[in-house]
Coordinates of N, CA and C in Angstrom, one line a residue:
X1 N -20.0 7.0 25.7 CA -20.5 7.6 27.1 C -21.4 7.9 27.2
X2 N -21.6 8.4 25.5 CA -23.6 8.6 25.5 C -24.4 7.7 26.2
X3 N -24.1 6.5 25.6 CA -24.9 5.9 26.3 C -25.6 5.3 27.9
X4 N -24.3 5.7 28.5 CA -24.5 6.2 30.2 C -25.0 6.9 30.5
X5 N -24.6 8.1 29.9 CA -25.5 8.6 29.9 C -27.3 9.0 29.7
X6 N -27.9 8.0 28.2 CA -29.2 7.9 28.4 C -29.5 6.9 29.5
X7 N -28.6 5.6 29.9 CA -29.1 4.5 30.7 C -29.9 5.5 32.3
X8 N -28.5 6.4 32.2 CA -29.0 7.3 33.4 C -30.1 8.0 33.9
X9 N -30.1 8.8 32.3 CA -31.4 9.5 32.6 C -32.9 8.9 32.4
X10 N -32.9 7.7 31.7 CA -34.0 6.9 31.5 C -34.2 6.5 33.7
X11 N -32.8 6.1 33.8 CA -33.4 5.8 35.1 C -34.0 6.6 35.8
X12 N -33.2 7.9 36.1 CA -33.9 8.8 36.7 C -35.5 8.9 36.4
X13 N -35.8 9.3 35.0 CA -36.8 9.4 34.9 C -38.3 8.3 35.3
X14 N -37.6 6.9 35.0 CA -38.4 5.8 35.5 C -38.8 6.3 36.9
X15 N -37.5 5.8 38.0 CA -37.6 6.0 39.4 C -39.0 7.2 39.8
X16 N -38.3 8.5 39.2 CA -39.4 9.3 39.1 C -40.8 9.5 39.1
X17 N -41.2 8.7 37.9 CA -42.6 8.7 37.0 C -43.2 7.7 37.8
X18 N -42.3 6.2 38.2 CA -43.2 5.5 38.4 C -43.2 4.8 40.4
X19 N -42.0 6.0 40.8 CA -41.7 5.3 42.8 C -42.1 7.5 43.0
X20 N -42.0 7.9 42.2 CA -41.6 9.4 42.7 C -40.7 9.6 43.7
X21 N -39.2 8.8 43.3 CA -37.9 8.7 44.1 C -36.8 9.2 43.0
X22 N -35.9 9.5 43.8 CA -35.1 10.1 43.0 C -33.9 9.7 42.9
X23 N -33.4 9.9 42.0 CA -31.9 8.6 41.5 C -31.0 8.3 43.3
X24 N -31.0 9.0 43.9 CA -29.9 8.7 44.7 C -30.8 7.1 45.8
X25 N -31.3 6.6 45.9 CA -31.8 6.1 46.4 C -31.5 4.7 45.6
X26 N -30.3 5.2 44.4 CA -29.7 3.1 43.8 C -28.3 3.5 44.7
X27 N -28.2 4.6 45.7 CA -26.8 4.4 46.6 C -26.0 4.3 46.1
X28 N -25.7 5.6 44.4 CA -24.7 6.4 43.8 C -23.9 7.0 44.6
X29 N -24.1 7.1 45.9 CA -23.4 8.7 46.1 C -22.7 8.1 46.9
X30 N -20.9 8.3 46.9 CA -20.1 7.5 47.9 C -19.8 8.1 49.2
X31 N -20.1 7.0 50.0 CA -20.0 6.9 51.7 C -18.5 6.2 52.1
X32 N -18.0 6.1 53.3 CA -17.6 5.3 53.8 C -16.9 4.2 53.5
X33 N -18.6 3.9 54.0 CA -18.6 2.2 54.0 C -18.8 1.7 52.6
X34 N -18.9 2.0 51.3 CA -19.4 2.0 49.9 C -17.8 2.1 49.6
X35 N -17.0 3.0 49.6 CA -15.6 2.9 49.7 C -14.5 2.0 50.0
X36 N -15.1 1.9 51.5 CA -14.2 0.9 52.0 C -14.7 -0.7 51.6
X37 N -15.7 -0.6 51.1 CA -16.3 -2.0 50.2 C -15.5 -2.4 49.2
X38 N -15.9 -0.9 48.1 CA -15.1 -0.7 47.1 C -13.7 -1.3 47.0
X39 N -12.8 -0.6 47.7 CA -11.4 -0.7 47.9 C -11.2 -2.3 48.3
X40 N -11.5 -2.9 49.1 CA -11.9 -4.1 49.9 C -11.8 -5.3 48.4
X41 N -13.3 -5.0 47.6 CA -13.1 -5.6 46.4 C -12.2 -5.7 45.6
X42 N -11.4 -4.6 44.7 CA -10.6 -4.1 44.3 C -9.1 -4.9 44.6
X43 N -8.7 -4.9 45.9 CA -7.3 -5.5 46.3 C -8.0 -7.2 45.8
X44 N -8.8 -7.7 47.0 CA -9.5 -9.1 46.5 C -9.4 -9.8 45.0
X45 N -10.1 -8.8 44.1 CA -10.0 -9.0 42.7 C -8.6 -9.1 42.3
X46 N -7.5 -8.1 42.6 CA -6.7 -8.2 41.8 C -5.7 -9.2 42.5
X47 N -6.2 -10.0 43.8 CA -4.9 -10.8 43.8 C -5.4 -11.8 43.4
X48 N -6.5 -12.5 43.1 CA -7.5 -13.5 42.5 C -6.4 -13.5 40.8
X49 N -6.7 -12.3 40.4 CA -6.0 -11.7 38.8 C -4.6 -12.6 39.0
X50 N -4.2 -11.9 39.7 CA -2.4 -12.2 40.4 C -2.5 -13.6 40.0
X51 N -3.1 -14.2 41.0 CA -3.1 -15.8 41.7 C -3.6 -16.7 39.9
X52 N -4.5 -16.1 39.0 CA -4.6 -16.8 38.1 C -3.6 -16.5 36.6
X53 N -2.8 -15.7 36.6 CA -1.9 -15.5 35.6 C -0.6 -16.6 35.9
X54 N -0.4 -15.6 37.7 CA 1.2 -16.4 37.7 C 0.7 -18.3 37.6
X55 N -0.5 -18.1 38.1 CA -0.9 -20.2 38.1 C -0.7 -20.5 36.6
X56 N -1.4 -19.8 35.6 CA -1.5 -20.2 34.3 C 0.4 -19.9 33.9
X57 N 0.9 -19.2 34.4 CA 3.1 -19.2 33.9 C 3.3 -20.4 34.4
X58 N 2.8 -21.0 35.5 CA 3.8 -22.0 36.0 C 3.4 -23.4 35.2
X59 N 1.8 -22.9 35.4 CA 1.4 -24.7 35.5 C 1.4 -25.0 33.6
X60 N 1.3 -24.1 33.0 CA 1.0 -24.3 31.4 C 2.6 -23.8 30.9
X61 N 4.1 -23.3 31.9 CA 5.4 -23.6 31.3 C 5.6 -22.1 30.6
X62 N 4.9 -21.2 30.6 CA 5.0 -20.1 29.8 C 5.4 -18.9 30.7
X63 N 6.4 -18.5 29.5 CA 6.6 -16.4 29.9 C 5.2 -15.3 29.5
X64 N 5.1 -14.6 31.0 CA 4.7 -13.6 29.9 C 5.9 -12.6 29.0
X65 N 5.4 -11.9 27.5 CA 6.4 -10.3 27.9 C 5.7 -9.1 27.3
X66 N 6.6 -8.4 27.5 CA 5.5 -6.7 27.5 C 5.7 -6.6 26.3
X67 N 4.6 -6.0 26.0 CA 4.3 -5.6 23.9 C 4.6 -3.6 24.6
X68 N 5.7 -3.9 23.7 CA 6.4 -2.4 23.7 C 5.4 -1.8 22.8
X69 N 4.6 -2.1 22.2 CA 3.7 -1.2 21.4 C 2.4 -0.4 22.4
X70 N 2.6 -1.3 23.6 CA 1.3 -0.8 24.5 C 1.7 -0.4 25.5
X71 N 1.5 0.9 25.9 CA 2.0 1.7 26.7 C 0.5 2.5 27.8
X72 N 1.0 3.3 28.4 CA -0.2 4.0 29.1 C -1.3 4.1 29.0
X73 N -0.8 5.3 27.7 CA -2.4 5.1 27.1 C -3.2 4.1 26.7
X74 N -2.4 3.3 26.1 CA -3.5 2.5 25.7 C -4.0 1.7 27.2
X75 N -3.3 1.8 27.5 CA -3.6 0.6 29.4 C -4.7 1.8 30.0
X76 N -4.4 3.0 30.1 CA -6.1 4.2 30.4 C -6.9 3.8 29.7
X77 N -7.1 3.3 28.2 CA -8.3 3.4 27.4 C -9.0 2.4 27.5
X78 N -8.3 1.7 28.3 CA -8.9 0.1 28.3 C -9.4 0.4 29.9
X79 N -8.7 0.9 30.4 CA -9.8 1.0 31.6 C -10.8 1.9 31.7
X80 N -10.4 2.8 31.0 CA -11.8 4.2 30.8 C -12.8 2.8 30.0
X81 N -12.6 2.3 28.6 CA -13.6 1.2 28.3 C -13.8 0.5 29.1
X82 N -13.7 -0.5 29.8 CA -14.5 -1.3 30.6 C -15.4 -0.5 31.6
X83 N -14.1 0.4 32.5 CA -15.1 0.8 33.0 C -16.2 1.4 32.8
X84 N -16.0 2.3 31.8 CA -18.1 2.7 31.0 C -18.8 1.2 30.6
X85 N -18.5 0.4 30.4 CA -18.9 -0.5 29.8 C -20.0 -1.7 31.2
X86 N -19.0 -1.3 32.3 CA -19.7 -1.9 33.6 C -20.3 -1.1 34.4
X87 N -20.2 0.3 34.1 CA -21.3 1.0 34.5 C -22.5 1.5 34.3
X88 N -22.3 0.6 32.6 CA -23.8 1.0 31.6 C -24.8 -0.2 32.1
X89 N -24.0 -1.7 32.6 CA -24.3 -2.6 32.8 C -25.4 -2.8 34.4
X90 N -24.5 -2.1 35.6 CA -24.3 -1.8 36.3 C -26.0 -0.7 36.5
X91 N -25.9 -0.3 35.5 CA -27.3 0.5 35.6 C -28.3 -0.1 35.2
X92 N -28.0 -0.8 34.2 CA -29.4 -1.3 33.8 C -29.8 -2.5 34.4
X93 N -29.0 -3.1 34.9 CA -29.2 -4.2 35.4 C -29.5 -4.7 37.2
X94 N -28.7 -3.8 37.6 CA -28.9 -4.0 39.2 C -29.4 -1.9 39.3
X95 N -29.4 -1.5 38.3 CA -30.4 0.1 39.2 C -31.7 0.2 39.1
X96 N -32.3 1.3 38.4 CA -33.6 1.7 38.5 C -34.8 0.5 38.4
X97 N -34.3 -0.5 37.4 CA -34.9 -1.7 37.4 C -35.4 -2.6 38.6
X98 N -33.9 -3.1 38.9 CA -34.1 -3.8 40.0 C -34.9 -3.0 41.1
X99 N -34.2 -1.9 41.4 CA -35.1 -1.2 42.3 C -36.7 -1.8 42.5
X100 N -37.0 -1.5 41.1 CA -38.5 -1.5 40.7 C -38.7 -2.7 40.6
X101 N -38.1 -3.5 40.7 CA -39.2 -4.9 40.2 C -39.2 -5.2 42.2
X102 N -37.8 -4.8 42.6 CA -38.0 -5.4 44.1 C -39.4 -4.9 45.0
X103 N -39.5 -3.5 44.3 CA -40.8 -2.7 44.7 C -41.9 -4.0 44.4
X104 N -42.3 -4.2 43.4 CA -43.3 -4.9 43.0 C -43.3 -6.8 43.1
X105 N -42.0 -6.9 42.8 CA -41.8 -8.0 43.2 C -41.5 -8.8 44.2
X106 N -40.7 -8.4 45.2 CA -40.1 -8.7 46.4 C -38.4 -9.1 45.3
X107 N -37.5 -9.1 46.7 CA -36.6 -9.6 46.6 C -36.0 -10.9 45.7
X108 N -37.0 -11.9 46.0 CA -36.3 -13.3 45.0 C -36.7 -13.0 43.6
X109 N -37.8 -12.6 44.1 CA -38.4 -12.3 42.0 C -37.1 -11.4 41.2
X110 N -36.7 -10.5 41.9 CA -36.3 -9.4 41.2 C -35.3 -9.5 41.0
X111 N -34.3 -10.5 41.8 CA -33.4 -11.0 41.3 C -33.2 -12.1 40.4
X112 N -34.0 -13.2 40.5 CA -34.3 -13.8 39.7 C -34.4 -13.5 38.0
X113 N -35.5 -12.3 37.8 CA -35.7 -11.1 36.7 C -34.7 -11.0 36.1
X114 N -33.7 -10.4 37.1 CA -32.8 -9.5 36.5 C -31.5 -10.6 36.3
X115 N -31.2 -11.6 36.4 CA -30.5 -12.3 36.3 C -30.2 -13.2 34.9
X116 N -31.5 -13.2 34.8 CA -32.1 -13.8 33.6 C -31.9 -13.1 32.6
X117 N -32.8 -11.6 32.5 CA -32.3 -10.5 31.8 C -30.8 -10.3 31.4
X118 N -29.5 -9.7 32.4 CA -28.5 -10.5 32.4 C -27.8 -11.6 31.5
X119 N -28.2 -12.3 31.5 CA -27.9 -13.8 31.2 C -28.2 -13.7 29.1
X120 N -29.2 -13.2 29.7 CA -29.6 -13.0 27.7 C -29.0 -11.8 27.1
X121 N -28.9 -10.5 28.0 CA -27.8 -9.6 27.5 C -26.6 -10.4 26.9
X122 N -26.1 -10.7 27.7 CA -24.4 -11.5 27.7 C -24.6 -12.4 26.3

């Protein structure tokens, strides 16, 4: 979590020093349109995940078995870890740096540079 806070602070500082913009220009405050898009995206991805898992079970002819040692606590820890990792990546590659790149080079070059940096990161 400390890494996310550091990236957030650096993003805020970069935006203020370079463009004199507040962190809100990144669209981090939820509104009804963003919440609707987020909800639809989560539902669509859940359906794709379900299709993938059921398709694998059907075509590869195997069954999933519940791990009795894996409970709610482990599941919540996994969700929290994934959320932090995704938030960290979003803040870096689609946060202040992308915003600043768009201002300097235009949307096409900014997206290209961000995608290359994301690919190298992974």
